[in-house]
Coordinates of C-alpha atoms in Angstrom, one line a residue:
Chain A
X1 CA -4.7 -4.9 -14.9
X2 CA -6.9 -3.1 -12.2
X3 CA -9.2 -5.5 -10.4
X4 CA -13.0 -4.7 -11.0
X5 CA -15.4 -4.8 -7.9
X6 CA -19.2 -4.9 -8.7
X7 CA -21.6 -4.3 -5.4
X8 CA -25.1 -4.3 -5.2
X9 CA -27.0 -2.6 -2.1
X10 CA -30.3 -3.6 -1.8
X11 CA -31.1 -2.3 1.8
X12 CA -31.5 1.1 3.4
X13 CA -29.9 0.7 7.0
X14 CA -26.9 2.3 8.3
X15 CA -25.2 -1.3 8.8
X16 CA -25.6 -1.9 4.8
X17 CA -24.4 1.5 4.0
X18 CA -21.2 1.2 6.2
X19 CA -20.6 -2.4 4.5
X20 CA -21.1 -1.0 1.0
X21 CA -19.1 2.2 1.4
X22 CA -16.2 1.0 3.5
X23 CA -15.4 -1.9 0.5
X24 CA -16.1 0.5 -2.1
X25 CA -13.7 3.0 -0.9
X26 CA -10.9 0.5 0.1
X27 CA -11.6 -1.1 -3.3
X28 CA -10.6 2.3 -5.0
X29 CA -8.0 3.2 -2.9
X30 CA -6.4 -0.2 -4.2
X31 CA -6.9 1.2 -7.7
X32 CA -9.9 -1.1 -8.3
X33 CA -12.8 0.1 -10.5
X34 CA -15.5 0.0 -8.1
X35 CA -19.4 0.1 -9.2
X36 CA -22.5 0.1 -6.8
X37 CA -25.6 -0.5 -7.9
X38 CA -28.4 0.9 -5.5
X39 CA -31.6 -0.7 -5.6
X40 CA -34.9 -1.0 -3.4
X41 CA -34.2 0.3 -0.1
X42 CA -30.5 0.7 -0.9
X43 CA -31.7 3.9 -2.6
X44 CA -31.6 5.7 0.5
X45 CA -27.9 5.4 0.9
X46 CA -27.4 8.0 -2.1
X47 CA -30.7 9.9 -1.6
X48 CA -30.1 13.5 -0.4
X49 CA -31.9 13.8 2.5
X50 CA -32.1 9.8 3.1
X51 CA -28.3 9.0 3.4
X52 CA -28.1 11.3 6.6
X53 CA -31.2 9.7 8.4
X54 CA -29.9 6.3 8.2
X55 CA -30.6 4.1 11.3
X56 CA -29.2 1.0 12.5
X57 CA -32.5 -1.0 13.0
X58 CA -34.7 -1.5 16.2
X59 CA -32.8 -2.6 19.0
X60 CA -29.1 -1.8 17.4
X61 CA -29.2 2.0 18.4
X62 CA -26.5 1.3 20.6
X63 CA -24.2 0.4 17.7
X64 CA -24.4 4.1 16.3
X65 CA -23.1 5.1 19.2
X66 CA -20.0 2.7 18.9
X67 CA -19.4 3.7 15.1
X68 CA -18.9 7.6 16.5
X69 CA -16.5 6.7 19.3
X70 CA -14.2 4.0 16.6
X71 CA -13.8 7.5 15.0
X72 CA -15.6 5.8 11.5
X73 CA -16.6 8.3 9.2
X74 CA -20.1 9.5 8.2
X75 CA -21.8 8.1 5.4
X76 CA -21.7 11.4 3.7
X77 CA -17.8 11.6 3.9
X78 CA -17.7 8.0 2.6
X79 CA -19.8 9.0 -0.3
X80 CA -17.8 11.7 -1.0
X81 CA -14.7 10.0 -1.2
X82 CA -16.3 7.4 -3.3
X83 CA -17.0 10.1 -5.9
X84 CA -13.9 11.6 -5.7
X85 CA -12.1 8.3 -6.3
X86 CA -14.2 7.7 -9.5
X87 CA -16.6 5.0 -8.0
X88 CA -19.6 4.3 -10.0
X89 CA -22.9 5.0 -8.1
X90 CA -25.8 3.7 -10.3
X91 CA -29.1 4.2 -8.9
X92 CA -31.7 1.5 -10.1
X93 CA -34.5 3.2 -12.4
X94 CA -37.3 0.9 -11.9
X95 CA -37.0 1.1 -7.9
X96 CA -37.1 4.9 -8.6
X97 CA -40.0 4.9 -11.0
X98 CA -42.0 2.3 -8.3
X99 CA -40.9 4.4 -5.3
X100 CA -41.8 8.0 -7.4
X101 CA -38.1 9.1 -7.0
X102 CA -36.6 11.8 -9.0
X103 CA -33.1 12.0 -9.9
X104 CA -32.4 15.1 -8.6
X105 CA -33.8 14.0 -5.2
X106 CA -30.2 11.7 -5.2
X107 CA -26.8 13.0 -4.5
X108 CA -24.8 14.4 -7.2
X109 CA -22.8 12.2 -9.5
X110 CA -25.1 9.5 -9.5
X111 CA -26.2 7.9 -13.2
X112 CA -29.3 5.9 -13.5
X113 CA -29.6 2.6 -15.2
X114 CA -31.4 -0.7 -14.9
X115 CA -30.4 -4.2 -14.3
X116 CA -28.6 -4.2 -17.6
X117 CA -26.2 -1.1 -17.3
X118 CA -25.3 -3.1 -13.7
X119 CA -24.7 -6.3 -15.5
X120 CA -22.7 -4.7 -18.1
X121 CA -20.3 -3.7 -15.4
X122 CA -20.4 -7.0 -13.6
X123 CA -20.0 -9.2 -16.1
X124 CA -15.9 -8.8 -16.1
X125 CA -15.9 -8.0 -12.5
X126 CA -13.3 -9.9 -10.4
X127 CA -15.6 -9.9 -7.4
X128 CA -19.3 -9.5 -6.7
X129 CA -20.9 -8.5 -3.7
X130 CA -24.4 -7.9 -2.6
X131 CA -25.2 -6.4 0.5
Chain B
X1 CA 14.3 6.0 12.0
X2 CA 12.5 9.1 11.9
X3 CA 15.0 11.4 10.1
X4 CA 14.8 8.7 7.1
X5 CA 11.0 9.7 6.8
X6 CA 10.3 11.9 3.9
X7 CA 6.0 12.3 4.7
X8 CA 4.1 12.1 7.7
X9 CA 0.6 11.1 7.7
X10 CA -1.6 11.6 10.9
X11 CA -4.4 8.8 11.0
X12 CA -5.1 8.9 14.3
X13 CA -8.5 8.3 15.9
X14 CA -9.8 7.4 12.6
X15 CA -11.2 4.0 11.8
X16 CA -11.3 1.7 8.5
X17 CA -11.1 2.4 5.6
X18 CA -9.9 6.0 6.1
X19 CA -6.2 4.9 7.1
X20 CA -6.5 3.1 3.9
X21 CA -8.0 5.8 1.6
X22 CA -5.5 8.7 2.9
X23 CA -2.2 6.7 2.7
X24 CA -3.6 6.1 -0.9
X25 CA -3.8 10.3 -1.2
X26 CA -0.3 10.5 0.3
X27 CA 1.5 8.2 -1.6
X28 CA 0.0 9.7 -4.9
X29 CA 2.1 12.8 -3.9
X30 CA 5.3 11.1 -2.8
X31 CA 8.0 10.8 -5.1
X32 CA 9.4 6.9 -6.0
X33 CA 11.9 5.9 -3.3
X34 CA 10.4 8.2 -0.7
X35 CA 9.2 6.9 2.7
X36 CA 6.1 7.6 4.1
X37 CA 5.1 7.4 8.0
X38 CA 1.5 6.3 8.9
X39 CA 0.6 7.2 12.6
X40 CA -2.8 5.3 13.0
X41 CA -4.8 3.9 16.2
X42 CA -6.4 1.5 14.2
X43 CA -5.4 -2.0 15.0
X44 CA -6.7 -2.9 11.8
X45 CA -4.4 -0.9 10.1
X46 CA -1.5 -3.3 10.6
X47 CA -2.8 -5.8 8.3
X48 CA -4.7 -3.5 6.2
X49 CA -1.8 -1.2 5.1
X50 CA 0.7 -4.2 4.6
X51 CA -2.0 -5.9 2.2
X52 CA -2.8 -2.5 0.4
X53 CA 0.9 -1.8 0.0
X54 CA 1.6 -5.4 -1.6
X55 CA -1.3 -4.7 -3.7
X56 CA -0.3 -1.4 -4.8
X57 CA 3.0 -2.4 -5.5
X58 CA 4.9 -0.1 -3.0
X59 CA 7.0 -1.5 0.0
X60 CA 5.7 -2.2 3.4
X61 CA 9.0 -1.6 5.4
X62 CA 7.8 -2.4 9.1
X63 CA 6.1 -1.0 11.6
X64 CA 6.7 0.0 15.3
X65 CA 4.5 0.7 18.5
X66 CA 4.4 3.8 20.6
X67 CA 1.9 3.1 23.5
X68 CA -1.6 3.2 21.5
X69 CA 0.1 4.7 18.2
X70 CA 1.0 2.3 15.4
X71 CA 3.8 3.9 12.8
X72 CA 3.8 2.0 9.5
X73 CA 6.7 3.1 7.1
X74 CA 6.0 2.4 3.4
X75 CA 8.6 3.3 0.9
X76 CA 6.7 3.8 -2.7
X77 CA 8.4 2.1 -5.5
X78 CA 9.3 3.2 -9.1
X79 CA 7.3 2.0 -11.7
X80 CA 9.4 -1.0 -13.4
X81 CA 11.3 -1.5 -10.1
X82 CA 10.1 -5.0 -10.3
X83 CA 10.7 -6.0 -13.5
X84 CA 13.9 -3.6 -14.7
X85 CA 16.4 -5.9 -17.0
X86 CA 19.2 -7.0 -15.4
X87 CA 22.7 -6.2 -17.3
X88 CA 25.4 -6.9 -15.1
X89 CA 26.7 -10.6 -16.1
X90 CA 28.1 -11.8 -13.1
X91 CA 25.3 -12.9 -10.5
X92 CA 25.1 -15.1 -7.5
X93 CA 22.1 -16.6 -5.8
X94 CA 20.8 -16.4 -2.5
X95 CA 21.5 -19.8 -1.6
X96 CA 25.0 -19.0 -2.2
X97 CA 25.2 -16.1 -0.1
X98 CA 23.5 -17.8 2.6
X99 CA 26.7 -20.1 2.6
X100 CA 29.1 -17.4 2.4
X101 CA 27.9 -14.0 4.3
X102 CA 30.0 -14.4 7.1
X103 CA 33.2 -15.1 5.2
X104 CA 35.6 -12.5 6.2
X105 CA 37.2 -12.3 2.5
X106 CA 33.9 -11.2 1.5
X107 CA 32.0 -7.8 1.7
X108 CA 28.1 -8.0 1.6
X109 CA 27.0 -4.4 0.3
X110 CA 23.7 -3.2 0.9
X111 CA 22.8 -0.4 -1.8
X112 CA 19.2 0.0 -0.2
X113 CA 17.9 3.0 1.7
X114 CA 19.0 3.7 5.6
X115 CA 15.2 2.8 6.2
X116 CA 15.1 -0.4 4.5
X117 CA 18.5 -1.3 6.0
X118 CA 17.2 -0.6 9.6
X119 CA 14.0 -2.8 9.1
X120 CA 15.9 -6.0 8.0
X121 CA 19.6 -6.7 7.1
X122 CA 22.0 -9.5 6.5
X123 CA 24.4 -9.5 9.7
X124 CA 27.7 -7.6 8.9
X125 CA 26.4 -6.1 5.7
X126 CA 27.9 -2.7 5.0
X127 CA 25.1 -0.2 4.0
X128 CA 25.9 2.3 1.1
X129 CA 22.7 3.6 -0.6
X130 CA 23.2 3.5 -4.3
X131 CA 23.0 7.3 -4.4
X132 CA 25.9 7.7 -1.9
X133 CA 28.1 4.9 -3.6
X134 CA 30.3 7.5 -5.9
X135 CA 31.5 9.7 -3.0
X136 CA 31.9 6.8 -0.5
X137 CA 34.0 4.3 -2.9
X138 CA 36.9 4.9 -0.6
X139 CA 35.1 3.1 2.1
X140 CA 35.4 -0.3 0.4
X141 CA 38.3 -2.8 0.5
X142 CA 39.8 -3.3 -3.1
X143 CA 41.2 -6.7 -1.9
X144 CA 37.9 -8.2 -1.1
X145 CA 35.3 -9.6 -3.5
X146 CA 32.1 -7.6 -3.2
X147 CA 28.7 -9.2 -3.2
X148 CA 25.9 -6.3 -4.1
X149 CA 22.5 -6.6 -2.9
X150 CA 19.4 -4.8 -2.8
X151 CA 15.5 -5.6 -2.6
X152 CA 15.0 -7.0 -6.1
X153 CA 18.2 -6.8 -7.6
X154 CA 17.8 -3.8 -9.8
X155 CA 19.6 -0.9 -7.6
X156 CA 22.3 -3.7 -7.1
X157 CA 22.4 -4.3 -10.8
X158 CA 23.7 -0.6 -11.1
X159 CA 25.8 -0.7 -8.2
X160 CA 27.5 -3.6 -10.0
X161 CA 28.3 -2.1 -12.9
X162 CA 29.5 0.6 -11.2
X163 CA 32.0 -0.8 -8.9
X164 CA 33.0 -2.8 -12.0
X165 CA 34.2 -0.3 -14.0
X166 CA 36.0 1.2 -11.0
X167 CA 37.9 -2.0 -10.8
X168 CA 36.6 -4.0 -7.9
X169 CA 35.9 -7.8 -7.9
X170 CA 32.2 -7.8 -7.5
X171 CA 29.2 -10.1 -8.0
X172 CA 25.3 -9.0 -8.1
X173 CA 23.0 -11.1 -5.9
X174 CA 19.6 -11.9 -7.3
X175 CA 16.8 -11.8 -6.7
X176 CA 17.5 -9.7 -3.2
X177 CA 16.3 -9.3 0.0
X178 CA 12.9 -9.9 -0.8
X179 CA 13.1 -13.4 -0.7
X180 CA 16.1 -14.0 1.7
X181 CA 15.3 -16.6 4.0
X182 CA 18.6 -16.3 5.8
X183 CA 18.9 -14.7 9.5
X184 CA 18.8 -10.8 9.4
X185 CA 19.5 -8.1 11.9
X186 CA 16.9 -5.1 12.7
X187 CA 18.6 -1.7 13.9
X188 CA 16.7 -0.6 16.9
X189 CA 15.4 3.1 17.0
X190 CA 18.0 5.5 19.4

């Protein structure tokens, strides 16, 4: 039976986005069923404009350059691959309400749900990760 | 070795997880038994593609380096290849073969594909891929006992049945090269 990977992305910086999306796309490539719950700042990663402006955070700007040099794909590309390969993207309803974010501000293909929707996916997961 | 590759994939200049993501896509397009050659510059691909292949049920044949470029060779397994039932009743264990592979009265016949053979075979083993067996029977010595081996024991089972029908004295070696602990030889490129 296919493995199941449940990921929580709770931060909105570029490093978090890479950690999350690399594991998710590699998981999907290994035929795992992957779901990501984007909550709090993590919503940035699936925000239409937000994901294009992710930064490494103060003092780590040089890392972005290194990523480019090493041929690491953009977060946009990784999001496309994730959606193509069936990764489930769940936006946190509560955070969206609190931050005044509407579903159509998020990239296409995102489901919106609460903690219970994520848990429903995560209960029988083989691996659970939090970034 | 390059003439035994069915498909090539260029993953040069791209980083994790892209070599794995692209390899997965390319493998989905291959037919069972075909070999994919992946060219990558990501050093991590050495461990990653091997792990990915094993996890996905494909066969990681091996790799070689040319300058900065790593060449990976992966064979697509057919579904159920690992589990296929053995029907030929005369089998021998690998331990038996370890004692006797250099016996001059014995022919060790390897029926895997040339690429698999190239990445490691029993010293002195004769290569005839299963698909070529019918037309190459004349190359086999009828006076010698033949022990047939493949990777997991299922192709060699078919070959054993075929040879048995043709009157050869034959045994199927189980499980096969995947668990062989004895010495192996590699075929160097060119």
